[in-house]
PDB file of C-alpha atoms in Angstrom:
ATOM      1  CA  MET W1469      17.497  -4.868   2.314  1.00 84.00           C
ATOM      2  CA  LEU W1470      16.179  -5.333   6.203  1.00 96.00           C
ATOM      3  CA  THR W1471      15.544  -2.598   8.509  1.00 98.00           C
ATOM      4  CA  ILE W1472      13.956  -2.004  12.020  1.00 98.00           C
ATOM      5  CA  GLY W1473      11.055  -0.043  12.781  1.00 98.00           C
ATOM      6  CA  VAL W1474      10.072   0.832  16.191  1.00 98.00           C
ATOM      7  CA  ASP W1475       6.904   2.088  17.403  1.00 96.00           C
ATOM      8  CA  VAL W1476       7.753   3.867  20.752  1.00 96.00           C
ATOM      9  CA  GLY W1477       4.442   4.304  22.403  1.00 93.00           C
ATOM     10  CA  GLY W1478       3.547   5.451  26.025  1.00 89.00           C
ATOM     11  CA  THR W1479       3.141   2.346  27.596  1.00 91.00           C
ATOM     12  CA  SER W1480       5.030  -0.624  25.179  1.00 94.00           C
ATOM     13  CA  VAL W1481       7.746  -0.265  22.686  1.00 96.00           C
ATOM     14  CA  ARG W1482       7.135  -2.518  19.709  1.00 96.00           C
ATOM     15  CA  ALA W1483       9.905  -3.162  17.219  1.00 98.00           C
ATOM     16  CA  GLY W1484       9.909  -5.190  13.982  1.00 98.00           C
ATOM     17  CA  VAL W1485      12.443  -6.317  11.111  1.00 98.00           C
ATOM     18  CA  VAL W1486      10.763  -5.328   7.907  1.00 98.00           C
ATOM     19  CA  ASP W1487      11.886  -6.519   4.706  1.00 97.00           C
ATOM     20  CA  ALA W1488      11.737  -4.037   1.325  1.00 95.00           C
ATOM     21  CA  GLU W1489       8.139  -5.340   0.482  1.00 96.00           C
ATOM     22  CA  GLY W1490       6.810  -4.111   3.805  1.00 96.00           C
ATOM     23  CA  THR W1491       6.626  -7.624   5.508  1.00 97.00           C
ATOM     24  CA  VAL W1492       7.301  -7.776   9.029  1.00 97.00           C
ATOM     25  CA  LEU W1493       9.733 -10.807   9.637  1.00 97.00           C
ATOM     26  CA  ASP W1494      10.173 -10.677  13.224  1.00 97.00           C
ATOM     27  CA  THR W1495       9.034  -8.554  16.178  1.00 97.00           C
ATOM     28  CA  ALA W1496      10.227  -7.582  19.963  1.00 97.00           C
ATOM     29  CA  ARG W1497       8.271  -5.685  22.584  1.00 95.00           C
ATOM     30  CA  THR W1498       9.200  -4.283  26.169  1.00 96.00           C
ATOM     31  CA  PRO W1499       7.255  -2.018  28.478  1.00 95.00           C
ATOM     32  CA  THR W1500       7.983   2.044  27.961  1.00 95.00           C
ATOM     33  CA  PRO W1501      10.266   3.148  30.620  1.00 95.00           C
ATOM     34  CA  ARG W1502       9.564   6.863  32.215  1.00 93.00           C
ATOM     35  CA  SER W1503      13.049   8.117  32.388  1.00 95.00           C
ATOM     36  CA  GLU W1504      15.158   9.178  29.162  1.00 94.00           C
ATOM     37  CA  ALA W1505      18.151   6.732  30.234  1.00 95.00           C
ATOM     38  CA  ALA W1506      15.847   3.822  30.916  1.00 96.00           C
ATOM     39  CA  LEU W1507      13.711   4.301  27.862  1.00 97.00           C
ATOM     40  CA  GLU W1508      17.155   4.773  25.375  1.00 97.00           C
ATOM     41  CA  ALA W1509      18.515   1.653  26.995  1.00 97.00           C
ATOM     42  CA  ALA W1510      15.221  -0.388  26.368  1.00 97.00           C
ATOM     43  CA  LEU W1511      15.433   0.619  22.681  1.00 97.00           C
ATOM     44  CA  ALA W1512      18.767  -0.437  22.483  1.00 97.00           C
ATOM     45  CA  GLY W1513      17.470  -3.773  24.255  1.00 97.00           C
ATOM     46  CA  VAL W1514      15.132  -4.697  21.762  1.00 97.00           C
ATOM     47  CA  ILE W1515      16.784  -3.432  18.609  1.00 98.00           C
ATOM     48  CA  GLY W1516      19.738  -5.419  19.640  1.00 97.00           C
ATOM     49  CA  GLU W1517      17.374  -8.465  20.173  1.00 97.00           C
ATOM     50  CA  LEU W1518      16.541  -8.198  16.536  1.00 98.00           C
ATOM     51  CA  ALA W1519      19.859  -7.277  14.966  1.00 97.00           C
ATOM     52  CA  ALA W1520      21.059 -10.542  16.793  1.00 97.00           C
ATOM     53  CA  ARG W1521      19.010 -12.664  14.604  1.00 97.00           C
ATOM     54  CA  HIS W1522      18.991 -10.587  11.284  1.00 97.00           C
ATOM     55  CA  ASP W1523      21.552  -8.802   9.461  1.00 96.00           C
ATOM     56  CA  VAL W1524      19.827  -5.322   9.394  1.00 97.00           C
ATOM     57  CA  LYS W1525      21.172  -1.737   8.201  1.00 95.00           C
ATOM     58  CA  ALA W1526      19.450   0.865   9.765  1.00 97.00           C
ATOM     59  CA  VAL W1527      16.628   1.891  12.200  1.00 98.00           C
ATOM     60  CA  GLY W1528      13.746   4.193  12.068  1.00 98.00           C
ATOM     61  CA  LEU W1529      11.631   5.229  15.239  1.00 98.00           C
ATOM     62  CA  ALA W1530       8.398   6.331  15.271  1.00 97.00           C
ATOM     63  CA  LEU W1531       6.592   8.145  18.588  1.00 95.00           C
ATOM     64  CA  ALA W1532       4.104  11.050  18.882  1.00 92.00           C
ATOM     65  CA  GLY W1533       5.784  14.413  19.414  1.00 92.00           C
ATOM     66  CA  PHE W1534       7.291  17.187  17.967  1.00 94.00           C
ATOM     67  CA  ILE W1535      10.488  16.107  15.609  1.00 95.00           C
ATOM     68  CA  THR W1536      12.811  18.239  14.039  1.00 95.00           C
ATOM     69  CA  PRO W1537      12.602  18.416  10.526  1.00 92.00           C
ATOM     70  CA  ASP W1538      16.084  16.998   9.936  1.00 93.00           C
ATOM     71  CA  ARG W1539      14.364  13.803  12.002  1.00 94.00           C
ATOM     72  CA  ARG W1540      17.271  13.859  14.425  1.00 96.00           C
ATOM     73  CA  CYS W1541      15.875  15.250  17.562  1.00 97.00           C
ATOM     74  CA  VAL W1542      12.680  15.245  19.574  1.00 96.00           C
ATOM     75  CA  ARG W1543      11.512  18.565  20.571  1.00 96.00           C
ATOM     76  CA  PHE W1544       8.521  17.354  22.947  1.00 94.00           C
ATOM     77  CA  ALA W1545       6.682  14.133  23.242  1.00 92.00           C
ATOM     78  CA  PRO W1546       3.622  14.128  25.536  1.00 88.00           C
ATOM     79  CA  HIS W1547       3.906  10.349  26.750  1.00 88.00           C
ATOM     80  CA  LEU W1548       7.358  10.194  26.632  1.00 93.00           C
ATOM     81  CA  SER W1549      10.713  11.664  28.890  1.00 93.00           C
ATOM     82  CA  TRP W1550      12.172  13.361  25.833  1.00 96.00           C
ATOM     83  CA  ARG W1551      12.606  17.014  25.938  1.00 96.00           C
ATOM     84  CA  ASP W1552      14.653  18.695  23.148  1.00 96.00           C
ATOM     85  CA  ALA W1553      16.948  15.575  22.784  1.00 97.00           C
ATOM     86  CA  PRO W1554      19.308  14.189  19.863  1.00 97.00           C
ATOM     87  CA  VAL W1555      17.451  10.868  20.060  1.00 97.00           C
ATOM     88  CA  ALA W1556      18.551   9.968  16.772  1.00 97.00           C
ATOM     89  CA  ASP W1557      22.406  10.146  17.410  1.00 97.00           C
ATOM     90  CA  ARG W1558      22.098   8.852  20.994  1.00 97.00           C
ATOM     91  CA  ILE W1559      20.448   5.471  19.955  1.00 97.00           C
ATOM     92  CA  ALA W1560      22.647   5.492  16.950  1.00 97.00           C
ATOM     93  CA  LYS W1561      25.688   5.509  19.038  1.00 97.00           C
ATOM     94  CA  ARG W1562      24.470   2.801  21.515  1.00 97.00           C
ATOM     95  CA  ILE W1563      23.648   0.485  18.445  1.00 97.00           C
ATOM     96  CA  ASP W1564      26.457   1.112  15.826  1.00 96.00           C
ATOM     97  CA  MET W1565      23.681   1.561  13.107  1.00 96.00           C
ATOM     98  CA  PRO W1566      22.170   4.823  11.559  1.00 97.00           C
ATOM     99  CA  VAL W1567      18.923   5.739  13.058  1.00 97.00           C
ATOM    100  CA  VAL W1568      16.124   8.333  12.013  1.00 97.00           C
ATOM    101  CA  VAL W1569      13.293   9.582  13.746  1.00 97.00           C
ATOM    102  CA  GLU W1570       9.562  10.255  12.837  1.00 96.00           C
ATOM    103  CA  HIS W1571       6.652  11.044  13.835  1.00 95.00           C
ATOM    104  CA  ASP W1572       4.365   7.790  14.531  1.00 95.00           C
ATOM    105  CA  ALA W1573       1.175   9.390  12.028  1.00 96.00           C
ATOM    106  CA  ASN W1574       3.786  10.273   9.549  1.00 96.00           C
ATOM    107  CA  ALA W1575       5.075   6.962   9.730  1.00 97.00           C
ATOM    108  CA  ALA W1576       1.950   5.020   9.268  1.00 97.00           C
ATOM    109  CA  ALA W1577       1.098   7.499   6.114  1.00 97.00           C
ATOM    110  CA  LEU W1578       4.380   6.487   4.824  1.00 96.00           C
ATOM    111  CA  ALA W1579       3.671   2.990   5.421  1.00 97.00           C
ATOM    112  CA  GLU W1580      -0.039   3.303   3.609  1.00 97.00           C
ATOM    113  CA  ARG W1581       1.797   4.814   0.595  1.00 96.00           C
ATOM    114  CA  HIS W1582       4.209   2.553  -0.164  1.00 95.00           C
ATOM    115  CA  PHE W1583       2.286  -0.803   0.875  1.00 96.00           C
ATOM    116  CA  GLY W1584      -1.401  -0.148   1.756  1.00 96.00           C
ATOM    117  CA  ALA W1585      -4.461   2.076   1.180  1.00 97.00           C
ATOM    118  CA  ALA W1586      -2.840   5.101  -0.160  1.00 96.00           C
ATOM    119  CA  SER W1587      -0.702   2.734  -2.783  1.00 94.00           C
ATOM    120  CA  GLY W1588      -0.540   5.206  -5.990  1.00 92.00           C
ATOM    121  CA  ALA W1589      -2.227   8.244  -4.543  1.00 95.00           C
ATOM    122  CA  ALA W1590      -0.092  11.684  -4.637  1.00 94.00           C
ATOM    123  CA  THR W1591      -2.214  13.938  -2.369  1.00 96.00           C
ATOM    124  CA  VAL W1592      -3.329  11.950   0.836  1.00 97.00           C
ATOM    125  CA  VAL W1593      -4.725  12.875   4.227  1.00 98.00           C
ATOM    126  CA  PHE W1594      -3.940  10.491   6.783  1.00 98.00           C
ATOM    127  CA  VAL W1595      -6.217  10.597  10.090  1.00 98.00           C
ATOM    128  CA  ALA W1596      -5.551   8.163  12.852  1.00 96.00           C
ATOM    129  CA  LEU W1597      -8.703   7.875  15.103  1.00 96.00           C
ATOM    130  CA  GLY W1598      -7.556   6.536  18.528  1.00 92.00           C
ATOM    131  CA  THR W1599      -7.555   8.041  21.988  1.00 90.00           C
ATOM    132  CA  GLY W1600      -7.167  11.266  19.977  1.00 93.00           C
ATOM    133  CA  ILE W1601      -6.360  12.089  16.115  1.00 95.00           C
ATOM    134  CA  GLY W1602      -2.870  11.589  14.507  1.00 94.00           C
ATOM    135  CA  SER W1603      -2.567  12.925  11.336  1.00 97.00           C
ATOM    136  CA  ALA W1604      -0.297  13.515   8.150  1.00 97.00           C
ATOM    137  CA  LEU W1605      -0.073  14.838   4.928  1.00 97.00           C
ATOM    138  CA  LEU W1606       1.231  13.239   1.740  1.00 96.00           C
ATOM    139  CA  LEU W1607       1.830  16.268  -0.992  1.00 95.00           C
ATOM    140  CA  ASP W1608       2.895  14.742  -4.490  1.00 92.00           C
ATOM    141  CA  GLY W1609       3.706  11.526  -2.786  1.00 88.00           C
ATOM    142  CA  GLY W1610       5.783  13.085   0.001  1.00 92.00           C
ATOM    143  CA  LEU W1611       5.521  13.794   3.623  1.00 93.00           C
ATOM    144  CA  TYR W1612       4.537  17.171   4.486  1.00 94.00           C
ATOM    145  CA  ARG W1613       6.142  18.082   7.882  1.00 91.00           C
ATOM    146  CA  GLY W1614       5.976  22.314   7.970  1.00 91.00           C
ATOM    147  CA  ALA W1615       8.672  24.823   8.334  1.00 91.00           C
ATOM    148  CA  PHE W1616       9.558  23.297  11.958  1.00 91.00           C
ATOM    149  CA  GLY W1617       8.774  19.927  11.556  1.00 89.00           C
ATOM    150  CA  VAL W1618       5.517  19.742  13.435  1.00 89.00           C
ATOM    151  CA  ALA W1619       2.616  19.794  10.607  1.00 90.00           C
ATOM    152  CA  PRO W1620      -0.102  18.905  10.713  1.00 94.00           C
ATOM    153  CA  GLU W1621      -1.671  18.907  14.192  1.00 94.00           C
ATOM    154  CA  LEU W1622      -5.256  18.329  12.503  1.00 97.00           C
ATOM    155  CA  GLY W1623      -6.834  16.997  15.822  1.00 96.00           C
ATOM    156  CA  HIS W1624      -6.358  20.458  17.427  1.00 95.00           C
ATOM    157  CA  LEU W1625      -8.488  22.472  14.781  1.00 96.00           C
ATOM    158  CA  ARG W1626     -11.243  24.187  16.702  1.00 96.00           C
ATOM    159  CA  VAL W1627     -14.395  23.233  15.441  1.00 96.00           C
ATOM    160  CA  VAL W1628     -16.471  23.920  18.232  1.00 96.00           C
ATOM    161  CA  PRO W1629     -15.715  27.518  20.073  1.00 94.00           C
ATOM    162  CA  ASP W1630     -15.722  27.150  23.793  1.00 93.00           C
ATOM    163  CA  GLY W1631     -16.489  23.735  23.453  1.00 97.00           C
ATOM    164  CA  ARG W1632     -15.270  20.511  24.954  1.00 97.00           C
ATOM    165  CA  PRO W1633     -11.753  21.368  26.844  1.00 96.00           C
ATOM    166  CA  CYS W1634      -8.664  19.639  25.326  1.00 94.00           C
ATOM    167  CA  PRO W1635      -5.341  18.472  27.035  1.00 90.00           C
ATOM    168  CA  CYS W1636      -3.467  20.880  24.547  1.00 90.00           C
ATOM    169  CA  GLY W1637      -5.113  24.090  26.371  1.00 91.00           C
ATOM    170  CA  LYS W1638      -7.782  24.910  23.834  1.00 95.00           C
ATOM    171  CA  ASN W1639     -11.265  24.376  23.617  1.00 97.00           C
ATOM    172  CA  GLY W1640     -13.363  22.506  21.162  1.00 97.00           C
ATOM    173  CA  CYS W1641     -10.597  20.747  19.136  1.00 97.00           C
ATOM    174  CA  TRP W1642     -11.856  18.197  16.568  1.00 98.00           C
ATOM    175  CA  GLU W1643     -10.203  15.185  18.482  1.00 96.00           C
ATOM    176  CA  ARG W1644     -12.611  15.998  21.141  1.00 97.00           C
ATOM    177  CA  TYR W1645     -15.566  15.008  19.020  1.00 98.00           C
ATOM    178  CA  CYS W1646     -14.044  12.518  16.726  1.00 97.00           C
ATOM    179  CA  SER W1647     -11.782  10.237  18.445  1.00 96.00           C
ATOM    180  CA  GLY W1648     -12.032   7.136  20.818  1.00 95.00           C
ATOM    181  CA  THR W1649     -11.975   9.293  24.001  1.00 95.00           C
ATOM    182  CA  ALA W1650     -14.778  11.475  22.013  1.00 97.00           C
ATOM    183  CA  LEU W1651     -17.202   8.672  21.418  1.00 97.00           C
ATOM    184  CA  ALA W1652     -17.188   7.550  25.057  1.00 97.00           C
ATOM    185  CA  THR W1653     -17.601  11.313  25.997  1.00 97.00           C
ATOM    186  CA  THR W1654     -20.674  11.504  23.925  1.00 97.00           C
ATOM    187  CA  ALA W1655     -21.814   8.106  24.917  1.00 96.00           C
ATOM    188  CA  VAL W1656     -21.593   9.338  28.515  1.00 96.00           C
ATOM    189  CA  GLU W1657     -23.451  12.950  27.940  1.00 96.00           C
ATOM    190  CA  LEU W1658     -26.229  10.797  25.977  1.00 95.00           C
ATOM    191  CA  LEU W1659     -26.656   8.331  28.872  1.00 93.00           C
ATOM    192  CA  ALA W1660     -26.822  11.102  31.458  1.00 92.00           C
ATOM    193  CA  ARG W1661     -29.981  12.485  29.714  1.00 91.00           C
ATOM    194  CA  ASP W1662     -31.705   9.402  29.316  1.00 87.00           C
ATOM    195  CA  PRO W1663     -30.350   6.402  31.617  1.00 80.00           C
ATOM    196  CA  GLY W1664     -33.038   3.988  30.544  1.00 83.00           C
ATOM    197  CA  SER W1665     -32.183   4.125  26.812  1.00 86.00           C
ATOM    198  CA  SER W1666     -28.995   2.198  26.716  1.00 90.00           C
ATOM    199  CA  PRO W1667     -29.582  -1.429  27.847  1.00 92.00           C
ATOM    200  CA  VAL W1668     -26.869  -2.842  26.225  1.00 95.00           C
ATOM    201  CA  LEU W1669     -24.237   0.028  27.085  1.00 94.00           C
ATOM    202  CA  ARG W1670     -25.230  -0.089  30.559  1.00 91.00           C
ATOM    203  CA  ARG W1671     -25.148  -3.865  30.805  1.00 92.00           C
ATOM    204  CA  LEU W1672     -21.615  -3.736  29.532  1.00 94.00           C
ATOM    205  CA  VAL W1673     -20.000  -1.045  32.363  1.00 92.00           C
ATOM    206  CA  ASP W1674     -22.684  -2.749  34.686  1.00 88.00           C
ATOM    207  CA  GLY W1675     -24.378   0.760  35.163  1.00 85.00           C
ATOM    208  CA  ASP W1676     -21.379   2.741  35.951  1.00 90.00           C
ATOM    209  CA  PRO W1677     -20.602   5.519  33.425  1.00 90.00           C
ATOM    210  CA  GLY W1678     -16.860   5.615  34.563  1.00 92.00           C
ATOM    211  CA  GLN W1679     -16.381   2.538  32.660  1.00 94.00           C
ATOM    212  CA  VAL W1680     -17.634   3.677  29.257  1.00 95.00           C
ATOM    213  CA  THR W1681     -14.866   3.341  26.563  1.00 95.00           C
ATOM    214  CA  GLY W1682     -15.118   3.669  22.850  1.00 95.00           C
ATOM    215  CA  GLN W1683     -14.693   0.117  22.476  1.00 95.00           C
ATOM    216  CA  ARG W1684     -17.843  -0.838  24.525  1.00 96.00           C
ATOM    217  CA  VAL W1685     -19.545   1.830  22.735  1.00 97.00           C
ATOM    218  CA  ALA W1686     -18.555   0.285  19.478  1.00 97.00           C
ATOM    219  CA  VAL W1687     -19.789  -3.148  20.865  1.00 97.00           C
ATOM    220  CA  ALA W1688     -23.120  -1.818  21.962  1.00 96.00           C
ATOM    221  CA  ALA W1689     -23.392   0.018  18.878  1.00 97.00           C
ATOM    222  CA  ARG W1690     -23.080  -3.604  16.600  1.00 97.00           C
ATOM    223  CA  GLU W1691     -25.834  -4.764  19.227  1.00 96.00           C
ATOM    224  CA  GLY W1692     -28.132  -1.876  18.127  1.00 96.00           C
ATOM    225  CA  ASP W1693     -27.949   0.059  21.567  1.00 96.00           C
ATOM    226  CA  PRO W1694     -30.039   3.479  20.917  1.00 95.00           C
ATOM    227  CA  VAL W1695     -27.301   5.444  23.037  1.00 96.00           C
ATOM    228  CA  ALA W1696     -24.295   3.961  21.347  1.00 96.00           C
ATOM    229  CA  CYS W1697     -25.768   4.183  17.835  1.00 97.00           C
ATOM    230  CA  ALA W1698     -26.455   7.832  18.325  1.00 97.00           C
ATOM    231  CA  ALA W1699     -22.949   8.321  19.710  1.00 97.00           C
ATOM    232  CA  MET W1700     -21.556   6.699  16.410  1.00 98.00           C
ATOM    233  CA  ASP W1701     -23.788   8.994  14.567  1.00 98.00           C
ATOM    234  CA  GLU W1702     -22.244  12.051  16.263  1.00 98.00           C
ATOM    235  CA  LEU W1703     -18.750  10.621  15.344  1.00 98.00           C
ATOM    236  CA  ALA W1704     -19.787  10.047  11.872  1.00 98.00           C
ATOM    237  CA  ARG W1705     -20.945  13.891  11.713  1.00 98.00           C
ATOM    238  CA  TRP W1706     -17.805  15.482  13.337  1.00 98.00           C
ATOM    239  CA  LEU W1707     -15.320  13.215  10.699  1.00 98.00           C
ATOM    240  CA  GLY W1708     -17.467  14.400   7.871  1.00 98.00           C
ATOM    241  CA  GLU W1709     -17.572  18.170   9.622  1.00 97.00           C
ATOM    242  CA  GLY W1710     -13.787  17.662  10.183  1.00 97.00           C
ATOM    243  CA  LEU W1711     -12.473  16.162   6.846  1.00 98.00           C
ATOM    244  CA  ALA W1712     -14.619  19.155   4.813  1.00 97.00           C
ATOM    245  CA  LEU W1713     -12.595  21.586   6.685  1.00 96.00           C
ATOM    246  CA  VAL W1714      -9.346  19.735   5.628  1.00 96.00           C
ATOM    247  CA  ALA W1715     -10.271  19.590   2.161  1.00 96.00           C
ATOM    248  CA  ASP W1716     -11.289  23.098   1.912  1.00 95.00           C
ATOM    249  CA  VAL W1717      -7.761  23.603   2.773  1.00 94.00           C
ATOM    250  CA  PHE W1718      -5.769  20.806   0.915  1.00 94.00           C
ATOM    251  CA  ASP W1719      -8.173  19.044  -1.778  1.00 95.00           C
ATOM    252  CA  PRO W1720      -6.929  15.545  -1.402  1.00 97.00           C
ATOM    253  CA  GLU W1721      -7.425  12.884  -3.738  1.00 97.00           C
ATOM    254  CA  LEU W1722      -7.590  10.193  -1.110  1.00 98.00           C
ATOM    255  CA  VAL W1723      -8.387  10.454   2.703  1.00 98.00           C
ATOM    256  CA  VAL W1724      -7.396   7.345   4.572  1.00 98.00           C
ATOM    257  CA  ILE W1725      -8.823   6.497   8.078  1.00 98.00           C
ATOM    258  CA  GLY W1726      -6.446   4.808  10.324  1.00 96.00           C
ATOM    259  CA  GLY W1727      -6.053   4.177  14.258  1.00 93.00           C
ATOM    260  CA  GLY W1728      -8.126   1.782  16.607  1.00 92.00           C
ATOM    261  CA  VAL W1729     -11.587   3.402  15.705  1.00 95.00           C
ATOM    262  CA  SER W1730     -11.300   2.467  12.134  1.00 95.00           C
ATOM    263  CA  ALA W1731     -11.916  -0.946  13.204  1.00 95.00           C
ATOM    264  CA  SER W1732     -15.478   0.183  13.585  1.00 96.00           C
ATOM    265  CA  ALA W1733     -15.632   1.858  10.223  1.00 97.00           C
ATOM    266  CA  PRO W1734     -18.681   0.178   8.943  1.00 97.00           C
ATOM    267  CA  LEU W1735     -20.717   1.735  11.753  1.00 97.00           C
ATOM    268  CA  PHE W1736     -19.868   5.379  10.892  1.00 98.00           C
ATOM    269  CA  LEU W1737     -17.786   5.566   7.774  1.00 98.00           C
ATOM    270  CA  ASP W1738     -20.650   5.870   4.951  1.00 97.00           C
ATOM    271  CA  GLU W1739     -22.675   8.434   7.147  1.00 98.00           C
ATOM    272  CA  ALA W1740     -19.250  10.458   7.600  1.00 98.00           C
ATOM    273  CA  ARG W1741     -18.933  10.301   3.468  1.00 97.00           C
ATOM    274  CA  GLU W1742     -22.316  11.810   3.242  1.00 97.00           C
ATOM    275  CA  HIS W1743     -21.762  14.360   6.066  1.00 96.00           C
ATOM    276  CA  TYR W1744     -18.362  15.577   4.241  1.00 97.00           C
ATOM    277  CA  ALA W1745     -19.878  15.562   0.817  1.00 96.00           C
ATOM    278  CA  ARG W1746     -22.620  18.088   2.119  1.00 96.00           C
ATOM    279  CA  THR W1747     -20.311  20.325   3.852  1.00 96.00           C
ATOM    280  CA  VAL W1748     -17.375  20.638   1.618  1.00 96.00           C
ATOM    281  CA  THR W1749     -17.320  23.972  -0.120  1.00 95.00           C
ATOM    282  CA  GLY W1750     -18.570  23.307  -3.801  1.00 94.00           C
ATOM    283  CA  GLY W1751     -19.195  19.849  -3.342  1.00 88.00           C
ATOM    284  CA  THR W1752     -21.578  19.324  -6.022  1.00 89.00           C
ATOM    285  CA  ARG W1753     -19.606  21.146  -8.129  1.00 92.00           C
ATOM    286  CA  ARG W1754     -16.147  19.507  -7.612  1.00 92.00           C
ATOM    287  CA  PRO W1755     -14.333  15.911  -7.656  1.00 94.00           C
ATOM    288  CA  LEU W1756     -14.688  14.567  -3.961  1.00 95.00           C
ATOM    289  CA  ALA W1757     -11.502  12.856  -1.997  1.00 96.00           C
ATOM    290  CA  ARG W1758     -12.224   8.982  -1.950  1.00 97.00           C
ATOM    291  CA  ILE W1759     -12.167   7.944   2.012  1.00 97.00           C
ATOM    292  CA  ARG W1760     -10.909   4.774   2.914  1.00 97.00           C
ATOM    293  CA  THR W1761      -9.889   2.489   5.524  1.00 97.00           C
ATOM    294  CA  ALA W1762      -5.948   1.441   6.446  1.00 97.00           C
ATOM    295  CA  GLN W1763      -4.886  -1.289   5.379  1.00 97.00           C
ATOM    296  CA  LEU W1764      -1.892  -2.175   7.604  1.00 96.00           C
ATOM    297  CA  GLY W1765      -3.424  -1.590  11.224  1.00 92.00           C
ATOM    298  CA  GLU W1766      -1.200  -1.994  14.344  1.00 89.00           C
ATOM    299  CA  ALA W1767       2.037  -2.759  12.332  1.00 94.00           C
ATOM    300  CA  ALA W1768       1.844   0.398  10.176  1.00 96.00           C
ATOM    301  CA  ALA W1769       4.026   2.741  12.516  1.00 96.00           C
ATOM    302  CA  VAL W1770       6.696   0.143  12.682  1.00 97.00           C
ATOM    303  CA  VAL W1771       6.623  -0.725   9.098  1.00 98.00           C
ATOM    304  CA  GLY W1772       6.400   2.975   7.737  1.00 97.00           C
ATOM    305  CA  ALA W1773       9.534   3.874  10.338  1.00 98.00           C
ATOM    306  CA  ALA W1774      11.562   0.827   8.464  1.00 98.00           C
ATOM    307  CA  GLN W1775      10.690   2.183   5.184  1.00 96.00           C
ATOM    308  CA  LEU W1776      12.055   5.573   6.166  1.00 95.00           C
ATOM    309  CA  ALA W1777      14.959   4.133   7.681  1.00 96.00           C
ATOM    310  CA  ARG W1778      15.793   2.301   4.135  1.00 94.00           C
ATOM    311  CA  ASP W1779      14.745   5.623   2.128  1.00 90.00           C
ATOM    312  CA  VAL W1780      17.125   7.857   4.391  1.00 88.00           C
ATOM    313  CA  ASN W1781      20.061   5.443   4.199  1.00 80.00           C
ATOM    314  CA  GLY W1782      19.831   4.293   0.685  1.00 73.00           C
ATOM    315  CA  HIS W1783      19.252   0.525   1.222  1.00 59.00           C
TER     316      HIS W1783
END
């Protein structure tokens, strides 16, 4: 009943042996190589290391990118070297085990559905707030991937026409206003207007706006720094606005907020709920989605990928 889940990130590869209850029994990790051949060799290495210590039956890979509907090929991964690559078959040949590939947000949502905050919920929107926004949809308890396997890219819904530029090529995407990167951008903009109003944040970055990060803004906000608190308020507003837009389309019973920024949820989530309730269409005449934080943290993608491998291969 043991499977391996692998979170293939842009800087590191994290793998774990996971049992049927979602418990991570053992882990291995390695830096992420740049080339396809080196990356696939590194994956085979960490998987082999764990397989030597445990009787595992299948492997799931989780990564940020466009995955084909059959979960065999990676069309595009912005932080990895694969382009239209039959990744599942290549890795399976190296390790002599079945392999399935999934988007990392989908894998995390699946883990929360089986073992975490989304347990028992049928219609769920999962939003991972990190460098950008990762997202997943659970409809009737199953992952929705769209016709071509790339749904949903909620972070690239345009919320501000002619707004902040996004690496995707558009302007005004939701993740440019609601993410760890957005939190830092907002704080820098506020600092430029009134440099003297942020004693804590300026101390944390030694007066250099280039050193402002979402994590430092969160630390400063916990200490009551006015600029950091204002940046958090903006994050809350845009989270509520975006969730209202998503709810107008999908009408979920539950929204799960994950990703690194969710660790600071006490600073913004209640306010985001209020913005959501005020903005969603017919908010006073309809049931509203519950909004919760994820429970599985950094392990979610590993656990979800391992569960998918178990589901697909009937273990």
